[in-house]
mmCIF file of C-alpha atoms in Angstrom:
data_model
loop_
_atom_site.group_PDB
_atom_site.id
_atom_site.type_symbol
_atom_site.label_atom_id
_atom_site.label_comp_id
_atom_site.label_asym_id
_atom_site.label_seq_id
_atom_site.Cartn_x
_atom_site.Cartn_y
_atom_site.Cartn_z
ATOM 1 C CA MET A 134 -0.018 -0.027 0.049
ATOM 2 C CA ASN A 135 1.551 3.265 -0.892
ATOM 3 C CA MET A 136 1.320 6.540 1.129
ATOM 4 C CA LYS A 137 -1.349 8.084 -0.943
ATOM 5 C CA LYS A 138 -3.744 5.061 -0.231
ATOM 6 C CA ALA A 139 -2.886 5.069 3.430
ATOM 7 C CA LYS A 140 -3.746 8.763 3.761
ATOM 8 C CA ASN A 141 -7.136 8.121 1.897
ATOM 9 C CA LEU A 142 -7.957 5.285 4.185
ATOM 10 C CA LEU A 143 -7.392 7.618 7.243
ATOM 11 C CA LYS A 144 -9.563 10.175 5.734
ATOM 12 C CA ASN A 145 -12.349 7.524 5.557
ATOM 13 C CA PRO A 146 -14.951 8.493 8.400
ATOM 14 C CA ASN A 147 -16.041 5.040 8.907
ATOM 15 C CA LEU A 148 -12.462 4.035 9.784
ATOM 16 C CA LYS A 149 -12.055 6.818 12.017
ATOM 17 C CA TRP A 150 -15.118 5.661 14.083
ATOM 18 C CA ILE A 151 -13.870 2.189 14.271
ATOM 19 C CA ALA A 152 -10.543 3.276 15.507
ATOM 20 C CA LEU A 153 -12.267 5.524 18.198
ATOM 21 C CA VAL A 154 -14.463 2.614 19.120
ATOM 22 C CA LEU A 155 -11.406 0.366 19.621
ATOM 23 C CA LEU A 156 -9.614 2.931 21.622
ATOM 24 C CA ILE A 157 -12.598 3.451 23.940
ATOM 25 C CA VAL A 158 -12.752 -0.434 24.420
ATOM 26 C CA MET A 159 -9.093 -0.623 25.213
ATOM 27 C CA VAL A 160 -9.397 2.317 27.783
ATOM 28 C CA PHE A 161 -12.093 0.637 29.605
ATOM 29 C CA ALA A 162 -10.818 -3.092 29.115
ATOM 30 C CA ILE A 163 -7.577 -2.545 30.817
ATOM 31 C CA PRO A 164 -9.024 -1.343 34.255
ATOM 32 C CA GLY A 165 -11.859 -3.807 33.955
ATOM 33 C CA TYR A 166 -9.547 -6.596 33.473
ATOM 34 C CA LYS A 167 -7.294 -5.493 36.535
ATOM 35 C CA TRP A 168 -10.584 -5.343 38.511
ATOM 36 C CA MET A 169 -11.771 -8.638 37.552
ATOM 37 C CA LYS A 170 -8.330 -10.258 38.367
ATOM 38 C CA LYS A 171 -8.332 -8.662 41.682
ATOM 39 C CA ASP A 172 -11.925 -9.664 42.557
ATOM 40 C CA ASN A 173 -11.088 -13.286 41.463
ATOM 41 C CA GLN A 174 -8.110 -13.132 43.769
ATOM 42 C CA ALA A 175 -10.230 -11.928 46.616
ATOM 43 C CA ARG A 176 -12.882 -14.587 46.052
ATOM 44 C CA ALA A 177 -10.206 -17.243 46.078
ATOM 45 C CA GLN A 178 -8.687 -15.939 49.275
ATOM 46 C CA ARG A 179 -12.185 -15.900 50.887
ATOM 47 C CA MET A 180 -12.841 -19.635 49.679
ATOM 48 C CA LYS A 181 -9.684 -20.743 51.219
ATOM 49 C CA SER A 182 -9.971 -18.869 54.501
ATOM 50 C CA ALA A 183 -10.152 -20.812 57.759
ATOM 51 C CA LEU A 184 -11.370 -17.655 59.674
ATOM 52 C CA SER A 185 -14.857 -18.155 61.185
ATOM 53 C CA PRO A 186 -15.502 -15.252 63.589
ATOM 54 C CA VAL A 187 -18.258 -14.804 66.182
ATOM 55 C CA ILE A 188 -19.944 -11.569 65.573
ATOM 56 C CA MET A 189 -21.681 -10.064 68.778
ATOM 57 C CA VAL A 190 -24.250 -7.228 68.973
ATOM 58 C CA PRO A 191 -25.305 -5.898 72.394
ATOM 59 C CA GLY A 192 -28.773 -4.584 73.285
ATOM 60 C CA SER A 193 -30.191 -1.285 73.640
ATOM 61 C CA SER A 194 -28.198 1.343 75.941
ATOM 62 C CA ALA A 195 -25.280 -1.149 75.753
ATOM 63 C CA THR A 196 -21.734 -0.494 74.254
ATOM 64 C CA THR A 197 -19.033 -2.623 72.879
ATOM 65 C CA GLU A 198 -17.835 -3.165 76.639
ATOM 66 C CA ARG A 199 -21.118 -5.039 77.269
ATOM 67 C CA PHE A 200 -19.556 -8.497 76.748
ATOM 68 C CA ASN A 201 -16.189 -8.050 78.495
ATOM 69 C CA GLN A 202 -17.201 -10.490 81.303
ATOM 70 C CA LEU A 203 -18.573 -13.047 78.863
ATOM 71 C CA VAL A 204 -15.392 -12.919 76.704
ATOM 72 C CA LYS A 205 -13.358 -13.473 79.822
ATOM 73 C CA LEU A 206 -15.376 -16.461 80.907
ATOM 74 C CA LEU A 207 -15.387 -18.004 77.464
ATOM 75 C CA ASN A 208 -11.592 -17.606 77.316
ATOM 76 C CA GLN A 209 -11.302 -19.733 80.393
ATOM 77 C CA ASN A 210 -10.246 -23.457 80.067
ATOM 78 C CA THR A 211 -9.681 -23.191 76.292
ATOM 79 C CA PRO A 212 -6.225 -24.059 74.753
ATOM 80 C CA THR A 213 -6.687 -21.045 72.229
ATOM 81 C CA LYS A 214 -7.804 -17.723 73.496
ATOM 82 C CA HIS A 215 -10.319 -15.872 71.341
ATOM 83 C CA SER A 216 -8.886 -12.367 70.445
ATOM 84 C CA VAL A 217 -11.380 -9.474 70.356
ATOM 85 C CA LEU A 218 -11.908 -6.721 67.871
ATOM 86 C CA LYS A 219 -14.482 -4.002 68.770
ATOM 87 C CA ILE A 220 -16.254 -1.711 66.319
ATOM 88 C CA ASN A 221 -18.362 1.233 67.181
ATOM 89 C CA VAL A 222 -20.499 2.644 64.396
ATOM 90 C CA SER A 223 -21.340 6.480 64.333
ATOM 91 C CA THR A 224 -24.702 7.746 63.195
ATOM 92 C CA ASP A 225 -23.151 8.673 59.843
ATOM 93 C CA GLY A 226 -21.660 5.196 59.417
ATOM 94 C CA ASN A 227 -18.174 5.818 60.388
ATOM 95 C CA LEU A 228 -16.337 3.038 62.072
ATOM 96 C CA SER A 229 -13.936 3.155 65.033
ATOM 97 C CA TYR A 230 -11.978 0.197 66.024
ATOM 98 C CA SER A 231 -10.330 -1.094 69.164
ATOM 99 C CA GLY A 232 -8.524 -4.465 69.855
ATOM 100 C CA SER A 233 -7.326 -6.643 67.064
ATOM 101 C CA ILE A 234 -7.638 -10.200 65.564
ATOM 102 C CA ASN A 235 -4.482 -12.254 66.256
ATOM 103 C CA LYS A 236 -2.891 -13.842 63.222
ATOM 104 C CA ASN A 237 -3.406 -17.503 64.349
ATOM 105 C CA ASP A 238 -6.794 -17.044 65.753
ATOM 106 C CA ASN A 239 -9.468 -18.646 63.488
ATOM 107 C CA GLU A 240 -12.430 -17.949 65.831
ATOM 108 C CA PRO A 241 -12.120 -14.251 67.036
ATOM 109 C CA PHE A 242 -14.912 -12.313 68.716
ATOM 110 C CA ILE A 243 -15.897 -9.198 66.719
ATOM 111 C CA ILE A 244 -18.321 -7.007 68.806
ATOM 112 C CA ILE A 245 -20.192 -4.182 67.042
ATOM 113 C CA GLY A 246 -21.891 -1.566 68.789
ATOM 114 C CA PHE A 247 -23.632 1.728 68.006
ATOM 115 C CA LYS A 248 -23.354 5.458 68.927
ATOM 116 C CA ASN A 249 -27.031 5.497 68.839
ATOM 117 C CA ASN A 250 -27.984 2.577 70.858
ATOM 118 C CA LYS A 251 -31.615 3.543 71.970
ATOM 119 C CA ASP A 252 -34.583 1.291 71.929
ATOM 120 C CA GLY A 253 -37.465 1.301 69.543
ATOM 121 C CA TYR A 254 -38.326 -0.260 66.280
ATOM 122 C CA SER A 255 -37.275 2.704 64.092
ATOM 123 C CA ASN A 256 -33.925 2.545 65.780
ATOM 124 C CA ILE A 257 -33.515 -1.143 65.258
ATOM 125 C CA LYS A 258 -33.884 -0.710 61.639
ATOM 126 C CA LYS A 259 -31.224 2.008 61.585
ATOM 127 C CA GLN A 260 -28.956 -0.082 63.844
ATOM 128 C CA ALA A 261 -29.297 -2.946 61.262
ATOM 129 C CA GLY A 262 -28.136 -0.575 58.629
ATOM 130 C CA TRP A 263 -25.259 0.437 60.739
ATOM 131 C CA LEU A 264 -24.501 -3.228 61.301
ATOM 132 C CA ASN A 265 -24.336 -3.774 57.774
ATOM 133 C CA GLU A 266 -21.831 -0.846 57.257
ATOM 134 C CA ALA A 267 -19.499 -2.687 59.708
ATOM 135 C CA PHE A 268 -20.139 -6.049 58.281
ATOM 136 C CA ALA A 269 -19.370 -4.870 54.717
ATOM 137 C CA ALA A 270 -16.107 -3.543 56.091
ATOM 138 C CA ILE A 271 -14.897 -6.509 58.133
ATOM 139 C CA SER A 272 -15.879 -9.045 55.245
ATOM 140 C CA GLN A 273 -13.879 -7.077 52.985
ATOM 141 C CA ASP A 274 -10.831 -6.632 55.315
ATOM 142 C CA TYR A 275 -10.945 -10.226 56.736
ATOM 143 C CA LYS A 276 -12.136 -12.290 53.796
ATOM 144 C CA PHE A 277 -14.034 -14.994 55.932
ATOM 145 C CA ASN A 278 -16.541 -17.150 54.121
ATOM 146 C CA ASN A 279 -18.484 -18.077 57.291
ATOM 147 C CA PHE A 280 -19.380 -16.814 60.637
ATOM 148 C CA LYS A 281 -21.665 -17.196 63.783
ATOM 149 C CA ALA A 282 -23.876 -14.417 65.143
ATOM 150 C CA PHE A 283 -24.701 -13.615 68.972
ATOM 151 C CA GLY A 284 -27.248 -11.054 70.069
ATOM 152 C CA HIS A 285 -28.391 -10.035 73.461
ATOM 153 C CA SER A 286 -31.721 -8.433 73.905
ATOM 154 C CA ASN A 287 -32.313 -6.006 71.049
ATOM 155 C CA GLY A 288 -29.004 -7.354 69.362
ATOM 156 C CA GLY A 289 -30.993 -10.273 68.459
ATOM 157 C CA LEU A 290 -33.660 -8.101 66.843
ATOM 158 C CA ILE A 291 -30.927 -6.206 65.052
ATOM 159 C CA TRP A 292 -29.520 -9.646 63.593
ATOM 160 C CA THR A 293 -33.053 -10.619 62.625
ATOM 161 C CA TYR A 294 -33.730 -7.500 60.560
ATOM 162 C CA TRP A 295 -30.268 -7.721 59.077
ATOM 163 C CA LEU A 296 -30.826 -11.357 58.065
ATOM 164 C CA GLU A 297 -34.120 -10.333 56.385
ATOM 165 C CA HIS A 298 -32.942 -7.273 54.577
ATOM 166 C CA TYR A 299 -29.140 -7.263 54.107
ATOM 167 C CA TYR A 300 -27.784 -10.861 54.258
ATOM 168 C CA SER A 301 -28.813 -11.702 50.528
ATOM 169 C CA ASP A 302 -25.924 -9.290 49.510
ATOM 170 C CA TYR A 303 -23.299 -11.581 50.916
ATOM 171 C CA SER A 304 -24.942 -14.919 50.911
ATOM 172 C CA ASP A 305 -23.396 -16.228 47.751
ATOM 173 C CA GLU A 306 -19.926 -16.065 49.424
ATOM 174 C CA ILE A 307 -20.535 -15.875 53.067
ATOM 175 C CA THR A 308 -22.518 -18.107 55.244
ATOM 176 C CA MET A 309 -24.059 -17.428 58.565
ATOM 177 C CA LYS A 310 -23.758 -20.742 60.305
ATOM 178 C CA ARG A 311 -25.393 -20.251 63.489
ATOM 179 C CA LEU A 312 -27.473 -17.341 65.250
ATOM 180 C CA MET A 313 -27.868 -17.320 69.001
ATOM 181 C CA THR A 314 -30.184 -14.664 70.718
ATOM 182 C CA VAL A 315 -30.356 -14.200 74.509
ATOM 183 C CA GLY A 316 -33.273 -12.449 76.182
ATOM 184 C CA THR A 317 -34.409 -11.082 72.800
ATOM 185 C CA PRO A 318 -37.900 -9.555 72.806
ATOM 186 C CA TYR A 319 -39.296 -10.440 69.429
ATOM 187 C CA ASN A 320 -42.693 -8.901 70.434
ATOM 188 C CA PHE A 321 -41.201 -6.188 72.558
ATOM 189 C CA SER A 322 -43.089 -5.932 75.909
ATOM 190 C CA GLU A 323 -46.242 -7.704 74.827
ATOM 191 C CA LYS A 324 -47.171 -10.670 76.908
ATOM 192 C CA ASN A 325 -50.099 -11.852 74.722
ATOM 193 C CA ILE A 326 -48.997 -13.213 71.270
ATOM 194 C CA ASN A 327 -52.362 -12.354 69.906
ATOM 195 C CA HIS A 328 -51.334 -8.745 70.231
ATOM 196 C CA LYS A 329 -48.467 -8.685 67.690
ATOM 197 C CA THR A 330 -46.389 -5.566 67.403
ATOM 198 C CA GLN A 331 -45.601 -3.967 63.903
ATOM 199 C CA MET A 332 -42.111 -5.284 64.245
ATOM 200 C CA LEU A 333 -43.109 -8.868 64.829
ATOM 201 C CA GLU A 334 -45.640 -8.715 61.996
ATOM 202 C CA ASP A 335 -42.845 -7.375 59.794
ATOM 203 C CA PHE A 336 -40.466 -10.075 60.867
ATOM 204 C CA ILE A 337 -43.248 -12.795 60.161
ATOM 205 C CA LYS A 338 -43.936 -11.101 56.759
ATOM 206 C CA CYS A 339 -40.394 -11.329 55.533
ATOM 207 C CA LYS A 340 -39.300 -14.758 57.126
ATOM 208 C CA ASN A 341 -39.057 -16.310 53.806
ATOM 209 C CA ARG A 342 -35.982 -14.481 53.336
ATOM 210 C CA LEU A 343 -34.124 -16.175 56.091
ATOM 211 C CA PRO A 344 -31.415 -18.608 54.907
ATOM 212 C CA LYS A 345 -32.597 -22.234 54.836
ATOM 213 C CA SER A 346 -29.265 -23.586 56.107
ATOM 214 C CA LEU A 347 -29.297 -21.398 59.196
ATOM 215 C CA VAL A 348 -29.262 -22.905 62.795
ATOM 216 C CA VAL A 349 -30.887 -20.789 65.318
ATOM 217 C CA TYR A 350 -30.834 -21.000 69.107
ATOM 218 C CA SER A 351 -33.141 -18.666 71.222
ATOM 219 C CA VAL A 352 -32.142 -18.481 74.962
ATOM 220 C CA SER A 353 -34.536 -16.827 77.403
ATOM 221 C CA GLY A 354 -34.038 -16.186 81.106
ATOM 222 C CA GLY A 355 -36.562 -17.545 83.762
ATOM 223 C CA LYS A 356 -36.257 -15.178 86.749
ATOM 224 C CA ASN A 357 -40.049 -16.020 87.394
ATOM 225 C CA TYR A 358 -42.539 -17.870 85.419
ATOM 226 C CA GLU A 359 -43.561 -14.853 83.267
ATOM 227 C CA SER A 360 -40.258 -13.066 82.325
ATOM 228 C CA ASP A 361 -36.528 -12.505 82.901
ATOM 229 C CA GLY A 362 -37.484 -9.366 84.842
ATOM 230 C CA ILE A 363 -37.642 -7.301 81.662
ATOM 231 C CA VAL A 364 -38.590 -9.471 78.624
ATOM 232 C CA PRO A 365 -41.902 -11.382 78.768
ATOM 233 C CA GLU A 366 -41.455 -15.124 78.469
ATOM 234 C CA ALA A 367 -44.179 -14.905 75.600
ATOM 235 C CA SER A 368 -42.125 -12.343 73.800
ATOM 236 C CA ALA A 369 -38.974 -14.361 73.771
ATOM 237 C CA ALA A 370 -40.974 -17.321 72.697
ATOM 238 C CA ALA A 371 -42.403 -15.318 69.744
ATOM 239 C CA GLY A 372 -39.156 -16.191 67.834
ATOM 240 C CA LYS A 373 -40.648 -19.439 66.846
ATOM 241 C CA TYR A 374 -43.341 -17.505 64.555
ATOM 242 C CA ILE A 375 -40.140 -16.132 62.670
ATOM 243 C CA PHE A 376 -37.755 -18.966 62.434
ATOM 244 C CA GLN A 377 -39.681 -22.224 62.921
ATOM 245 C CA LYS A 378 -40.039 -24.048 59.401
ATOM 246 C CA GLN A 379 -37.907 -21.290 57.691
ATOM 247 C CA VAL A 380 -34.301 -22.246 58.891
ATOM 248 C CA LYS A 381 -32.529 -25.545 59.211
ATOM 249 C CA SER A 382 -33.436 -25.846 62.906
ATOM 250 C CA TYR A 383 -34.772 -23.851 65.688
ATOM 251 C CA THR A 384 -34.171 -24.426 69.280
ATOM 252 C CA ALA A 385 -35.537 -22.652 72.325
ATOM 253 C CA MET A 386 -34.069 -22.903 75.669
ATOM 254 C CA THR A 387 -34.911 -21.265 78.969
ATOM 255 C CA ILE A 388 -32.162 -20.524 81.705
ATOM 256 C CA THR A 389 -33.436 -20.712 85.279
ATOM 257 C CA GLY A 390 -31.754 -20.293 88.684
ATOM 258 C CA ASP A 391 -29.229 -17.673 89.870
ATOM 259 C CA LYS A 392 -28.489 -14.819 87.659
ATOM 260 C CA ALA A 393 -31.193 -15.690 85.199
ATOM 261 C CA ASP A 394 -32.513 -12.108 85.075
ATOM 262 C CA HIS A 395 -32.232 -10.092 81.841
ATOM 263 C CA SER A 396 -29.073 -8.035 82.566
ATOM 264 C CA ASP A 397 -27.114 -10.929 84.041
ATOM 265 C CA LEU A 398 -27.860 -13.345 81.111
ATOM 266 C CA PRO A 399 -24.701 -12.782 79.070
ATOM 267 C CA GLN A 400 -22.480 -13.644 81.937
ATOM 268 C CA ASN A 401 -24.579 -16.397 83.434
ATOM 269 C CA GLN A 402 -22.545 -19.607 83.678
ATOM 270 C CA GLN A 403 -25.271 -21.656 82.009
ATOM 271 C CA VAL A 404 -25.372 -19.228 79.085
ATOM 272 C CA VAL A 405 -21.561 -19.417 78.869
ATOM 273 C CA GLN A 406 -21.887 -23.214 78.534
ATOM 274 C CA VAL A 407 -24.704 -22.985 76.005
ATOM 275 C CA ILE A 408 -22.494 -20.668 73.914
ATOM 276 C CA GLN A 409 -19.481 -23.105 74.189
ATOM 277 C CA GLN A 410 -21.576 -26.149 73.223
ATOM 278 C CA TYR A 411 -23.812 -24.895 70.496
ATOM 279 C CA LEU A 412 -22.383 -21.611 69.090
ATOM 280 C CA LEU A 413 -18.572 -22.090 69.042
ATOM 281 C CA GLU A 414 -16.638 -24.519 66.895
ATOM 282 C CA PRO A 415 -15.602 -27.665 68.694
ATOM 283 C CA ILE A 416 -12.174 -28.009 69.959
ATOM 284 C CA LYS A 417 -10.429 -31.098 68.395
ATOM 285 C CA ASN A 418 -7.265 -32.967 69.780
ATOM 286 C CA LYS A 419 -4.589 -34.406 67.779
ATOM 287 C CA ASN A 420 -6.683 -37.428 66.859
ATOM 288 C CA ASN A 421 -9.555 -35.060 65.407
ATOM 289 C CA GLN A 422 -11.812 -35.972 68.250
ATOM 290 C CA GLU A 423 -14.015 -33.369 69.632
ATOM 291 C CA ILE A 424 -13.264 -32.429 73.246
ATOM 292 C CA THR A 425 -15.059 -29.898 75.667
ATOM 293 C CA ARG A 426 -13.350 -26.948 77.217
ATOM 294 C CA GLN A 427 -12.615 -29.104 80.205
ATOM 295 C CA GLY A 428 -10.590 -31.380 77.908
ATOM 296 C CA LYS A 429 -12.936 -34.372 77.774
ATOM 297 C CA LYS A 430 -14.181 -36.146 74.753
ATOM 298 C CA GLN A 431 -17.539 -34.689 73.487
ATOM 299 C CA ASP A 432 -20.203 -37.437 73.233
ATOM 300 C CA ASN A 433 -23.124 -35.692 71.848
ATOM 301 C CA ASP A 434 -23.587 -33.910 68.564
ATOM 302 C CA LYS A 435 -24.157 -30.353 69.666
ATOM 303 C CA ASN A 436 -26.491 -29.482 66.927
ATOM 304 C CA GLY A 437 -28.614 -32.527 67.325
ATOM 305 C CA GLN A 438 -30.448 -31.789 70.671
ATOM 306 C CA ASN A 439 -33.848 -30.352 71.241
ATOM 307 C CA ASN A 440 -34.172 -29.056 67.678
ATOM 308 C CA GLN A 441 -37.678 -27.788 66.754
ATOM 309 C CA ASN A 442 -38.225 -27.711 62.935
#
């Protein structure tokens, strides 16, 4: 091809448009390829991760310090201590951190609290959104593919709302294996299940969004025959209308005896044992046998007792 013909081709408007389109494709394809490569690497890293944190949410008026005594009790009689990361979420979604996750700790405790920790359904919906801000950050930072959730009092309501409205954004890559709620008022202060609050009605309405593989434990306190001193027994029991026949299994337990009132439940020794047995991953010896925190072989399948489907 001589120079004259080449110049004529360059003057062709169709060729100019083709060249422009190719240039635009190249401009967007290069960063797109880099992003896809980075995303695939993150997915592979998440799939290989052995990290399985326990994410805890306290109730109304409580801070990230709420579970200090519980963590101390859970870290007794265990060969590997659980490290603790605390995250406080402000009303504009900013996160402040304290503590850290140890490099060799595959089951750390992550405690998420809120600047606005007030009661009420409207606040619970806001808190679930703030929980999602924190969850998005830690799932990106730590690349875990599964976790367990724990909520005391309104913390259980926040988790329930989050499950129904936010979890689907993560469920393809991250599995919530177990949820344990303690002293959670699914029907607020109502003692009569026939008087359902708007919150309970909404939870029931959206229950089909709950993950089918989830194992749920609802623990209530029995200070007397009617309540734990704050949450009516019927309100705690209302969780069955949300979870039963929607998740893999739903188990309700009542703790009685000393320190079974609402505020003492997180550090109640029976609750600590229930968390160790049902929420945490089993400890295994060199022969891959499950052992208890006291070092004895575990005889029972911890997920196979008292399940109500």
